[in-house]
Amino acid sequence: MRTPIVAGNWKMNKTVEEARSLVLEMSRNLRDIKGVEIVLCPPFPALLAVSAMLQGTDIGLGAQNLHWEEKGAFTGEVSPGMVAEFCQYVIIGHSERRAYFGETDEKVNRKVHAALSHGLTPIVCVGETENEYESGRTGEVVRRQISLGLANIDPAKAAGLVVAYEPVWAIGTGKASSGENANAVLADHIRPALAGLFGAETAQAIRIQYGGSVTAANADEFFSQPEIDGALVGGASLKLDEFTGIVKAAAKP
Ligand code: PEP
């Protein structure tokens, strides 16, 4: 049995003050919900404040990115050790980073190695663009992203990875995949690619989220699918009732 994991990716939203008031309400709503791992991923400047507010709760904290180097002349970057001071999780390879910031599969791979070596749980994002979807290349794309992005990971650490399948055409568009379509991508491509790298048993243990326009209203459709182990949530994670509804849907037995 894989414990579902729901993570909120706040992207570049919320000042420290705004983050404090959202987390105050969220931690009240979410702290007693069992059977689901909950992670909040605010922007870097809010991590310190949010980490203090989450002390004593089961709600985890994640960063949205990191650099693979330990320290040095990398202006504007944040090292894995700095992330690990506050966070237990880190999102890696989000499609926005791939599209706007030149994040290749090779860079994703370096970041995953760096995160694991600091005891962080990487949430590794994969997913095809609209063009790739329409030309029937979904399987080929996600298999490549998995095999290059997760290359040379110690199989003993691989079970702790989280993969987020996020079709790019579904992110922030209000046009979610169907649960059935997402489940098929996981069953036919992502889990087999993981099995190819780490063996079938480890692949079965790795949690795979769906992400892309998940809301409280459509969450059940995804969480009722056998391969989907939670969600990576963007827009709806900034709304108290929406995020609470998604977390509750994931916690259902
Ligand atoms: C995301 O950014 O990871 C995401 C899934 O966004 P949204 O839920 O807004 O589609």
PDB file of C-alpha atoms and ligand atoms in Angstrom:
ATOM      1  CA  MET A   1       0.000   0.000   0.000  1.00  0.00           C
ATOM      2  CA  ARG A   2       1.416   3.381  -1.037  1.00  0.00           C
ATOM      3  CA  THR A   3       0.452   6.344   1.148  1.00  0.00           C
ATOM      4  CA  PRO A   4      -1.002   9.083  -1.069  1.00  0.00           C
ATOM      5  CA  ILE A   5       0.872  12.359  -1.147  1.00  0.00           C
ATOM      6  CA  VAL A   6      -0.676  15.727  -1.985  1.00  0.00           C
ATOM      7  CA  ALA A   7       1.713  18.633  -2.527  1.00  0.00           C
ATOM      8  CA  GLY A   8       0.815  22.265  -3.115  1.00  0.00           C
ATOM      9  CA  ASN A   9       3.104  24.104  -5.530  1.00  0.00           C
ATOM     10  CA  TRP A  10       2.557  27.791  -4.812  1.00  0.00           C
ATOM     11  CA  LYS A  11       4.859  28.833  -7.656  1.00  0.00           C
ATOM     12  CA  MET A  12       5.792  32.540  -7.513  1.00  0.00           C
ATOM     13  CA  ASN A  13       2.882  33.524  -5.296  1.00  0.00           C
ATOM     14  CA  LYS A  14       2.554  34.864  -1.727  1.00  0.00           C
ATOM     15  CA  THR A  15       4.745  37.241   0.204  1.00  0.00           C
ATOM     16  CA  VAL A  16       5.906  36.089   3.637  1.00  0.00           C
ATOM     17  CA  GLU A  17       2.970  37.877   5.242  1.00  0.00           C
ATOM     18  CA  GLU A  18       0.466  36.323   2.829  1.00  0.00           C
ATOM     19  CA  ALA A  19       2.061  32.912   3.284  1.00  0.00           C
ATOM     20  CA  ARG A  20       1.698  33.204   7.053  1.00  0.00           C
ATOM     21  CA  SER A  21      -2.017  33.869   6.893  1.00  0.00           C
ATOM     22  CA  LEU A  22      -2.685  31.047   4.404  1.00  0.00           C
ATOM     23  CA  VAL A  23      -0.631  28.542   6.419  1.00  0.00           C
ATOM     24  CA  LEU A  24      -2.345  29.571   9.637  1.00  0.00           C
ATOM     25  CA  GLU A  25      -5.695  28.576   8.148  1.00  0.00           C
ATOM     26  CA  MET A  26      -4.363  25.572   6.276  1.00  0.00           C
ATOM     27  CA  SER A  27      -2.653  24.036   9.250  1.00  0.00           C
ATOM     28  CA  ARG A  28      -5.912  24.333  11.227  1.00  0.00           C
ATOM     29  CA  ASN A  29      -7.832  22.617   8.415  1.00  0.00           C
ATOM     30  CA  LEU A  30      -5.273  19.962   7.563  1.00  0.00           C
ATOM     31  CA  ARG A  31      -3.494  19.002  10.752  1.00  0.00           C
ATOM     32  CA  ASP A  32      -5.918  16.237  11.783  1.00  0.00           C
ATOM     33  CA  ILE A  33      -6.376  14.603   8.394  1.00  0.00           C
ATOM     34  CA  LYS A  34      -4.796  11.146   8.445  1.00  0.00           C
ATOM     35  CA  GLY A  35      -3.863   8.674   5.727  1.00  0.00           C
ATOM     36  CA  VAL A  36      -2.297  11.201   3.374  1.00  0.00           C
ATOM     37  CA  GLU A  37       1.085  12.923   3.299  1.00  0.00           C
ATOM     38  CA  ILE A  38       0.638  16.677   2.882  1.00  0.00           C
ATOM     39  CA  VAL A  39       3.351  19.000   1.581  1.00  0.00           C
ATOM     40  CA  LEU A  40       3.349  22.769   1.089  1.00  0.00           C
ATOM     41  CA  CYS A  41       5.850  24.276  -1.361  1.00  0.00           C
ATOM     42  CA  PRO A  42       5.958  28.069  -0.942  1.00  0.00           C
ATOM     43  CA  PRO A  43       8.556  30.291  -2.649  1.00  0.00           C
ATOM     44  CA  PHE A  44      12.050  30.415  -1.078  1.00  0.00           C
ATOM     45  CA  PRO A  45      11.606  33.627   0.952  1.00  0.00           C
ATOM     46  CA  ALA A  46       8.648  32.145   2.861  1.00  0.00           C
ATOM     47  CA  LEU A  47      10.333  28.839   3.787  1.00  0.00           C
ATOM     48  CA  LEU A  48      11.732  29.998   7.118  1.00  0.00           C
ATOM     49  CA  ALA A  49       8.427  31.437   8.339  1.00  0.00           C
ATOM     50  CA  VAL A  50       6.353  28.497   7.095  1.00  0.00           C
ATOM     51  CA  SER A  51       8.756  25.948   8.527  1.00  0.00           C
ATOM     52  CA  ALA A  52       8.348  27.513  11.974  1.00  0.00           C
ATOM     53  CA  MET A  53       4.557  27.415  11.616  1.00  0.00           C
ATOM     54  CA  LEU A  54       4.541  23.743  10.615  1.00  0.00           C
ATOM     55  CA  GLN A  55       6.575  22.610  13.622  1.00  0.00           C
ATOM     56  CA  GLY A  56       4.550  20.087  15.610  1.00  0.00           C
ATOM     57  CA  THR A  57       2.280  19.208  12.661  1.00  0.00           C
ATOM     58  CA  ASP A  58       2.569  16.337  10.183  1.00  0.00           C
ATOM     59  CA  ILE A  59       2.511  18.764   7.260  1.00  0.00           C
ATOM     60  CA  GLY A  60       5.741  18.670   5.277  1.00  0.00           C
ATOM     61  CA  LEU A  61       7.578  21.529   3.635  1.00  0.00           C
ATOM     62  CA  GLY A  62       9.056  21.541   0.147  1.00  0.00           C
ATOM     63  CA  ALA A  63      11.082  23.890  -2.038  1.00  0.00           C
ATOM     64  CA  GLN A  64      10.244  24.385  -5.704  1.00  0.00           C
ATOM     65  CA  ASN A  65      13.792  24.014  -6.981  1.00  0.00           C
ATOM     66  CA  LEU A  66      17.446  23.704  -5.952  1.00  0.00           C
ATOM     67  CA  HIS A  67      20.877  23.803  -7.505  1.00  0.00           C
ATOM     68  CA  TRP A  68      23.068  20.708  -7.441  1.00  0.00           C
ATOM     69  CA  GLU A  69      26.259  22.390  -6.246  1.00  0.00           C
ATOM     70  CA  GLU A  70      27.016  22.650  -2.523  1.00  0.00           C
ATOM     71  CA  LYS A  71      28.105  26.289  -2.583  1.00  0.00           C
ATOM     72  CA  GLY A  72      30.052  28.833  -4.577  1.00  0.00           C
ATOM     73  CA  ALA A  73      29.734  31.401  -7.331  1.00  0.00           C
ATOM     74  CA  PHE A  74      26.219  30.614  -8.554  1.00  0.00           C
ATOM     75  CA  THR A  75      24.415  33.932  -8.195  1.00  0.00           C
ATOM     76  CA  GLY A  76      20.730  33.578  -7.509  1.00  0.00           C
ATOM     77  CA  GLU A  77      20.833  29.842  -6.830  1.00  0.00           C
ATOM     78  CA  VAL A  78      19.981  27.895  -3.661  1.00  0.00           C
ATOM     79  CA  SER A  79      22.027  24.844  -2.670  1.00  0.00           C
ATOM     80  CA  PRO A  80      20.646  21.482  -1.555  1.00  0.00           C
ATOM     81  CA  GLY A  81      22.086  22.020   1.936  1.00  0.00           C
ATOM     82  CA  MET A  82      20.251  25.348   2.223  1.00  0.00           C
ATOM     83  CA  VAL A  83      16.984  23.717   1.159  1.00  0.00           C
ATOM     84  CA  ALA A  84      17.522  20.869   3.612  1.00  0.00           C
ATOM     85  CA  GLU A  85      17.816  23.357   6.488  1.00  0.00           C
ATOM     86  CA  PHE A  86      14.050  23.933   6.230  1.00  0.00           C
ATOM     87  CA  CYS A  87      12.525  21.357   3.905  1.00  0.00           C
ATOM     88  CA  GLN A  88      11.956  17.641   3.637  1.00  0.00           C
ATOM     89  CA  TYR A  89      10.882  17.723  -0.034  1.00  0.00           C
ATOM     90  CA  VAL A  90      11.875  19.481  -3.241  1.00  0.00           C
ATOM     91  CA  ILE A  91      10.093  19.746  -6.591  1.00  0.00           C
ATOM     92  CA  ILE A  92      12.499  19.017  -9.451  1.00  0.00           C
ATOM     93  CA  GLY A  93      12.009  19.369 -13.204  1.00  0.00           C
ATOM     94  CA  HIS A  94       8.670  21.172 -13.146  1.00  0.00           C
ATOM     95  CA  SER A  95       7.554  21.883 -16.720  1.00  0.00           C
ATOM     96  CA  GLU A  96       7.813  25.634 -16.097  1.00  0.00           C
ATOM     97  CA  ARG A  97      11.467  25.205 -15.183  1.00  0.00           C
ATOM     98  CA  ARG A  98      12.006  23.000 -18.221  1.00  0.00           C
ATOM     99  CA  ALA A  99      10.238  25.488 -20.530  1.00  0.00           C
ATOM    100  CA  TYR A 100      11.484  28.846 -19.176  1.00  0.00           C
ATOM    101  CA  PHE A 101      14.763  28.095 -17.382  1.00  0.00           C
ATOM    102  CA  GLY A 102      16.505  25.550 -19.565  1.00  0.00           C
ATOM    103  CA  GLU A 103      16.100  22.612 -17.216  1.00  0.00           C
ATOM    104  CA  THR A 104      17.152  19.546 -19.214  1.00  0.00           C
ATOM    105  CA  ASP A 105      16.841  15.895 -18.196  1.00  0.00           C
ATOM    106  CA  GLU A 106      20.562  15.962 -17.377  1.00  0.00           C
ATOM    107  CA  LYS A 107      20.121  18.910 -15.005  1.00  0.00           C
ATOM    108  CA  VAL A 108      17.113  17.200 -13.453  1.00  0.00           C
ATOM    109  CA  ASN A 109      19.300  14.179 -12.849  1.00  0.00           C
ATOM    110  CA  ARG A 110      22.023  16.219 -11.110  1.00  0.00           C
ATOM    111  CA  LYS A 111      19.390  17.851  -8.925  1.00  0.00           C
ATOM    112  CA  VAL A 112      17.809  14.522  -7.969  1.00  0.00           C
ATOM    113  CA  HIS A 113      21.210  13.152  -6.942  1.00  0.00           C
ATOM    114  CA  ALA A 114      21.933  16.300  -4.915  1.00  0.00           C
ATOM    115  CA  ALA A 115      18.531  16.200  -3.198  1.00  0.00           C
ATOM    116  CA  LEU A 116      18.860  12.540  -2.243  1.00  0.00           C
ATOM    117  CA  SER A 117      22.355  13.054  -0.873  1.00  0.00           C
ATOM    118  CA  HIS A 118      20.884  15.652   1.505  1.00  0.00           C
ATOM    119  CA  GLY A 119      18.048  13.403   2.646  1.00  0.00           C
ATOM    120  CA  LEU A 120      15.414  15.362   0.725  1.00  0.00           C
ATOM    121  CA  THR A 121      12.507  13.641  -1.013  1.00  0.00           C
ATOM    122  CA  PRO A 122      12.525  14.741  -4.648  1.00  0.00           C
ATOM    123  CA  ILE A 123       9.172  15.215  -6.379  1.00  0.00           C
ATOM    124  CA  VAL A 124      10.292  14.688  -9.950  1.00  0.00           C
ATOM    125  CA  CYS A 125       7.970  16.094 -12.613  1.00  0.00           C
ATOM    126  CA  VAL A 126       7.502  14.530 -16.026  1.00  0.00           C
ATOM    127  CA  GLY A 127       4.922  15.095 -18.739  1.00  0.00           C
ATOM    128  CA  GLU A 128       4.386  15.730 -22.405  1.00  0.00           C
ATOM    129  CA  THR A 129       3.507  18.991 -24.163  1.00  0.00           C
ATOM    130  CA  GLU A 130       0.252  19.404 -26.066  1.00  0.00           C
ATOM    131  CA  ASN A 131       2.054  18.878 -29.349  1.00  0.00           C
ATOM    132  CA  GLU A 132       3.681  15.680 -28.097  1.00  0.00           C
ATOM    133  CA  TYR A 133       0.317  14.475 -26.771  1.00  0.00           C
ATOM    134  CA  GLU A 134      -1.437  15.143 -30.051  1.00  0.00           C
ATOM    135  CA  SER A 135       1.241  13.395 -32.035  1.00  0.00           C
ATOM    136  CA  GLY A 136       0.974  10.288 -29.848  1.00  0.00           C
ATOM    137  CA  ARG A 137       4.419  10.694 -28.236  1.00  0.00           C
ATOM    138  CA  THR A 138       3.400  10.733 -24.560  1.00  0.00           C
ATOM    139  CA  GLY A 139       4.928   7.329 -23.769  1.00  0.00           C
ATOM    140  CA  GLU A 140       8.213   8.077 -25.507  1.00  0.00           C
ATOM    141  CA  VAL A 141       8.553  11.465 -23.748  1.00  0.00           C
ATOM    142  CA  VAL A 142       7.816  10.327 -20.197  1.00  0.00           C
ATOM    143  CA  ARG A 143       9.999   7.229 -20.588  1.00  0.00           C
ATOM    144  CA  ARG A 144      12.907   9.430 -21.700  1.00  0.00           C
ATOM    145  CA  GLN A 145      12.345  11.886 -18.842  1.00  0.00           C
ATOM    146  CA  ILE A 146      12.318   9.016 -16.337  1.00  0.00           C
ATOM    147  CA  SER A 147      15.310   7.146 -17.710  1.00  0.00           C
ATOM    148  CA  LEU A 148      17.552  10.237 -18.039  1.00  0.00           C
ATOM    149  CA  GLY A 149      16.205  12.169 -15.053  1.00  0.00           C
ATOM    150  CA  LEU A 150      16.579   9.219 -12.699  1.00  0.00           C
ATOM    151  CA  ALA A 151      19.751   7.705 -14.184  1.00  0.00           C
ATOM    152  CA  ASN A 152      22.273   6.168 -11.792  1.00  0.00           C
ATOM    153  CA  ILE A 153      20.139   6.638  -8.695  1.00  0.00           C
ATOM    154  CA  ASP A 154      20.989   4.141  -5.987  1.00  0.00           C
ATOM    155  CA  PRO A 155      18.149   1.567  -6.149  1.00  0.00           C
ATOM    156  CA  ALA A 156      18.200   1.452  -2.328  1.00  0.00           C
ATOM    157  CA  LYS A 157      17.118   5.122  -2.285  1.00  0.00           C
ATOM    158  CA  ALA A 158      14.753   4.963  -5.245  1.00  0.00           C
ATOM    159  CA  ALA A 159      11.691   3.777  -3.323  1.00  0.00           C
ATOM    160  CA  GLY A 160      11.648   7.144  -1.554  1.00  0.00           C
ATOM    161  CA  LEU A 161      11.301   9.114  -4.780  1.00  0.00           C
ATOM    162  CA  VAL A 162       8.016  10.730  -5.747  1.00  0.00           C
ATOM    163  CA  VAL A 163       7.201  11.180  -9.431  1.00  0.00           C
ATOM    164  CA  ALA A 164       4.573  13.681 -10.595  1.00  0.00           C
ATOM    165  CA  TYR A 165       3.003  13.000 -13.974  1.00  0.00           C
ATOM    166  CA  GLU A 166       1.952  16.417 -15.211  1.00  0.00           C
ATOM    167  CA  PRO A 167       0.835  16.680 -18.827  1.00  0.00           C
ATOM    168  CA  VAL A 168       1.941  20.202 -19.753  1.00  0.00           C
ATOM    169  CA  TRP A 169      -1.322  20.867 -21.602  1.00  0.00           C
ATOM    170  CA  ALA A 170      -3.221  20.314 -18.356  1.00  0.00           C
ATOM    171  CA  ILE A 171      -1.164  22.655 -16.147  1.00  0.00           C
ATOM    172  CA  GLY A 172      -2.948  25.875 -15.281  1.00  0.00           C
ATOM    173  CA  THR A 173      -5.356  25.455 -18.178  1.00  0.00           C
ATOM    174  CA  GLY A 174      -8.436  24.136 -16.390  1.00  0.00           C
ATOM    175  CA  LYS A 175      -8.266  21.281 -18.930  1.00  0.00           C
ATOM    176  CA  ALA A 176      -7.363  18.312 -16.708  1.00  0.00           C
ATOM    177  CA  SER A 177      -6.555  14.915 -18.140  1.00  0.00           C
ATOM    178  CA  SER A 178      -9.188  12.275 -17.506  1.00  0.00           C
ATOM    179  CA  GLY A 179      -8.392   9.985 -14.594  1.00  0.00           C
ATOM    180  CA  GLU A 180      -8.411   7.032 -16.954  1.00  0.00           C
ATOM    181  CA  ASN A 181      -5.940   8.619 -19.383  1.00  0.00           C
ATOM    182  CA  ALA A 182      -3.545   9.621 -16.592  1.00  0.00           C
ATOM    183  CA  ASN A 183      -3.775   6.176 -15.011  1.00  0.00           C
ATOM    184  CA  ALA A 184      -2.932   4.549 -18.344  1.00  0.00           C
ATOM    185  CA  VAL A 185       0.209   6.695 -18.753  1.00  0.00           C
ATOM    186  CA  LEU A 186       1.349   5.612 -15.290  1.00  0.00           C
ATOM    187  CA  ALA A 187       0.522   1.949 -15.858  1.00  0.00           C
ATOM    188  CA  ASP A 188       1.837   1.657 -19.417  1.00  0.00           C
ATOM    189  CA  HIS A 189       4.883   3.933 -19.328  1.00  0.00           C
ATOM    190  CA  ILE A 190       5.959   5.503 -16.041  1.00  0.00           C
ATOM    191  CA  ARG A 191       5.874   2.494 -13.736  1.00  0.00           C
ATOM    192  CA  PRO A 192       7.423   0.200 -16.376  1.00  0.00           C
ATOM    193  CA  ALA A 193      10.198   2.781 -16.927  1.00  0.00           C
ATOM    194  CA  LEU A 194      10.801   2.863 -13.169  1.00  0.00           C
ATOM    195  CA  ALA A 195      10.858  -0.945 -13.123  1.00  0.00           C
ATOM    196  CA  GLY A 196      13.451  -0.900 -15.904  1.00  0.00           C
ATOM    197  CA  LEU A 197      15.704   1.279 -13.744  1.00  0.00           C
ATOM    198  CA  PHE A 198      15.092  -0.094 -10.263  1.00  0.00           C
ATOM    199  CA  GLY A 199      13.268  -3.430 -10.582  1.00  0.00           C
ATOM    200  CA  ALA A 200       9.573  -4.238 -10.325  1.00  0.00           C
ATOM    201  CA  GLU A 201       9.357  -4.295  -6.543  1.00  0.00           C
ATOM    202  CA  THR A 202      10.893  -0.851  -6.084  1.00  0.00           C
ATOM    203  CA  ALA A 203       8.785   0.548  -8.944  1.00  0.00           C
ATOM    204  CA  GLN A 204       5.662  -0.626  -7.104  1.00  0.00           C
ATOM    205  CA  ALA A 205       6.769   1.261  -3.993  1.00  0.00           C
ATOM    206  CA  ILE A 206       7.405   4.624  -5.731  1.00  0.00           C
ATOM    207  CA  ARG A 207       4.539   7.082  -5.382  1.00  0.00           C
ATOM    208  CA  ILE A 208       3.319   8.670  -8.614  1.00  0.00           C
ATOM    209  CA  GLN A 209       1.144  11.768  -8.415  1.00  0.00           C
ATOM    210  CA  TYR A 210      -1.025  13.290 -11.101  1.00  0.00           C
ATOM    211  CA  GLY A 211      -0.822  17.059 -11.637  1.00  0.00           C
ATOM    212  CA  GLY A 212      -2.666  19.392 -13.973  1.00  0.00           C
ATOM    213  CA  SER A 213      -5.787  21.395 -13.085  1.00  0.00           C
ATOM    214  CA  VAL A 214      -6.693  19.239 -10.078  1.00  0.00           C
ATOM    215  CA  THR A 215      -9.525  20.756  -8.025  1.00  0.00           C
ATOM    216  CA  ALA A 216     -11.652  19.644  -5.092  1.00  0.00           C
ATOM    217  CA  ALA A 217     -14.368  18.826  -7.638  1.00  0.00           C
ATOM    218  CA  ASN A 218     -12.318  16.495  -9.859  1.00  0.00           C
ATOM    219  CA  ALA A 219      -9.880  15.061  -7.265  1.00  0.00           C
ATOM    220  CA  ASP A 220     -11.899  11.873  -6.715  1.00  0.00           C
ATOM    221  CA  GLU A 221     -11.635  10.992 -10.378  1.00  0.00           C
ATOM    222  CA  PHE A 222      -7.846  10.793 -10.021  1.00  0.00           C
ATOM    223  CA  PHE A 223      -7.612   9.287  -6.554  1.00  0.00           C
ATOM    224  CA  SER A 224      -9.960   6.449  -7.454  1.00  0.00           C
ATOM    225  CA  GLN A 225      -7.447   5.254 -10.083  1.00  0.00           C
ATOM    226  CA  PRO A 226      -5.224   2.407  -8.885  1.00  0.00           C
ATOM    227  CA  GLU A 227      -1.903   3.833 -10.104  1.00  0.00           C
ATOM    228  CA  ILE A 228      -2.376   7.441  -8.937  1.00  0.00           C
ATOM    229  CA  ASP A 229      -0.965   8.127  -5.478  1.00  0.00           C
ATOM    230  CA  GLY A 230      -1.969  11.721  -4.858  1.00  0.00           C
ATOM    231  CA  ALA A 231      -1.549  15.022  -6.657  1.00  0.00           C
ATOM    232  CA  LEU A 232       0.788  17.908  -7.307  1.00  0.00           C
ATOM    233  CA  VAL A 233      -1.514  20.905  -7.159  1.00  0.00           C
ATOM    234  CA  GLY A 234      -0.787  24.384  -8.515  1.00  0.00           C
ATOM    235  CA  GLY A 235      -3.558  26.990  -8.633  1.00  0.00           C
ATOM    236  CA  ALA A 236      -5.929  25.175  -6.266  1.00  0.00           C
ATOM    237  CA  SER A 237      -3.215  24.924  -3.596  1.00  0.00           C
ATOM    238  CA  LEU A 238      -3.523  28.686  -3.025  1.00  0.00           C
ATOM    239  CA  LYS A 239      -7.187  28.364  -2.081  1.00  0.00           C
ATOM    240  CA  LEU A 240      -7.960  27.105   1.388  1.00  0.00           C
ATOM    241  CA  ASP A 241     -11.190  25.248   0.611  1.00  0.00           C
ATOM    242  CA  GLU A 242      -9.955  23.797  -2.657  1.00  0.00           C
ATOM    243  CA  PHE A 243      -6.724  22.438  -1.192  1.00  0.00           C
ATOM    244  CA  THR A 244      -8.511  21.099   1.882  1.00  0.00           C
ATOM    245  CA  GLY A 245     -11.026  19.334  -0.374  1.00  0.00           C
ATOM    246  CA  ILE A 246      -8.251  17.741  -2.452  1.00  0.00           C
ATOM    247  CA  VAL A 247      -6.390  16.530   0.652  1.00  0.00           C
ATOM    248  CA  LYS A 248      -9.600  15.058   2.094  1.00  0.00           C
ATOM    249  CA  ALA A 249     -10.351  13.278  -1.172  1.00  0.00           C
ATOM    250  CA  ALA A 250      -6.870  11.703  -1.143  1.00  0.00           C
ATOM    251  CA  ALA A 251      -7.281  10.573   2.459  1.00  0.00           C
ATOM    252  CA  LYS A 252     -10.385   8.550   1.738  1.00  0.00           C
ATOM    253  CA  PRO A 253      -9.785   4.807   2.198  1.00  0.00           C
TER     254      PRO A 253
HETATM  255  C1  PEP B   1       1.544  22.576 -11.292  1.00  0.00           C
HETATM  256  O1  PEP B   1       2.001  23.687 -11.475  1.00  0.00           O
HETATM  257  O2  PEP B   1       2.287  21.666 -10.926  1.00  0.00           O
HETATM  258  C2  PEP B   1       0.123  22.360 -11.534  1.00  0.00           C
HETATM  259  C3  PEP B   1      -0.315  21.152 -11.569  1.00  0.00           C
HETATM  260  O3  PEP B   1      -0.636  23.498 -11.716  1.00  0.00           O
HETATM  261  P1  PEP B   1      -2.245  23.540 -11.776  1.00  0.00           P
HETATM  262  O4  PEP B   1      -2.777  22.663 -10.675  1.00  0.00           O
HETATM  263  O5  PEP B   1      -2.586  24.977 -11.589  1.00  0.00           O
HETATM  264  O6  PEP B   1      -2.635  23.011 -13.123  1.00  0.00           O
END
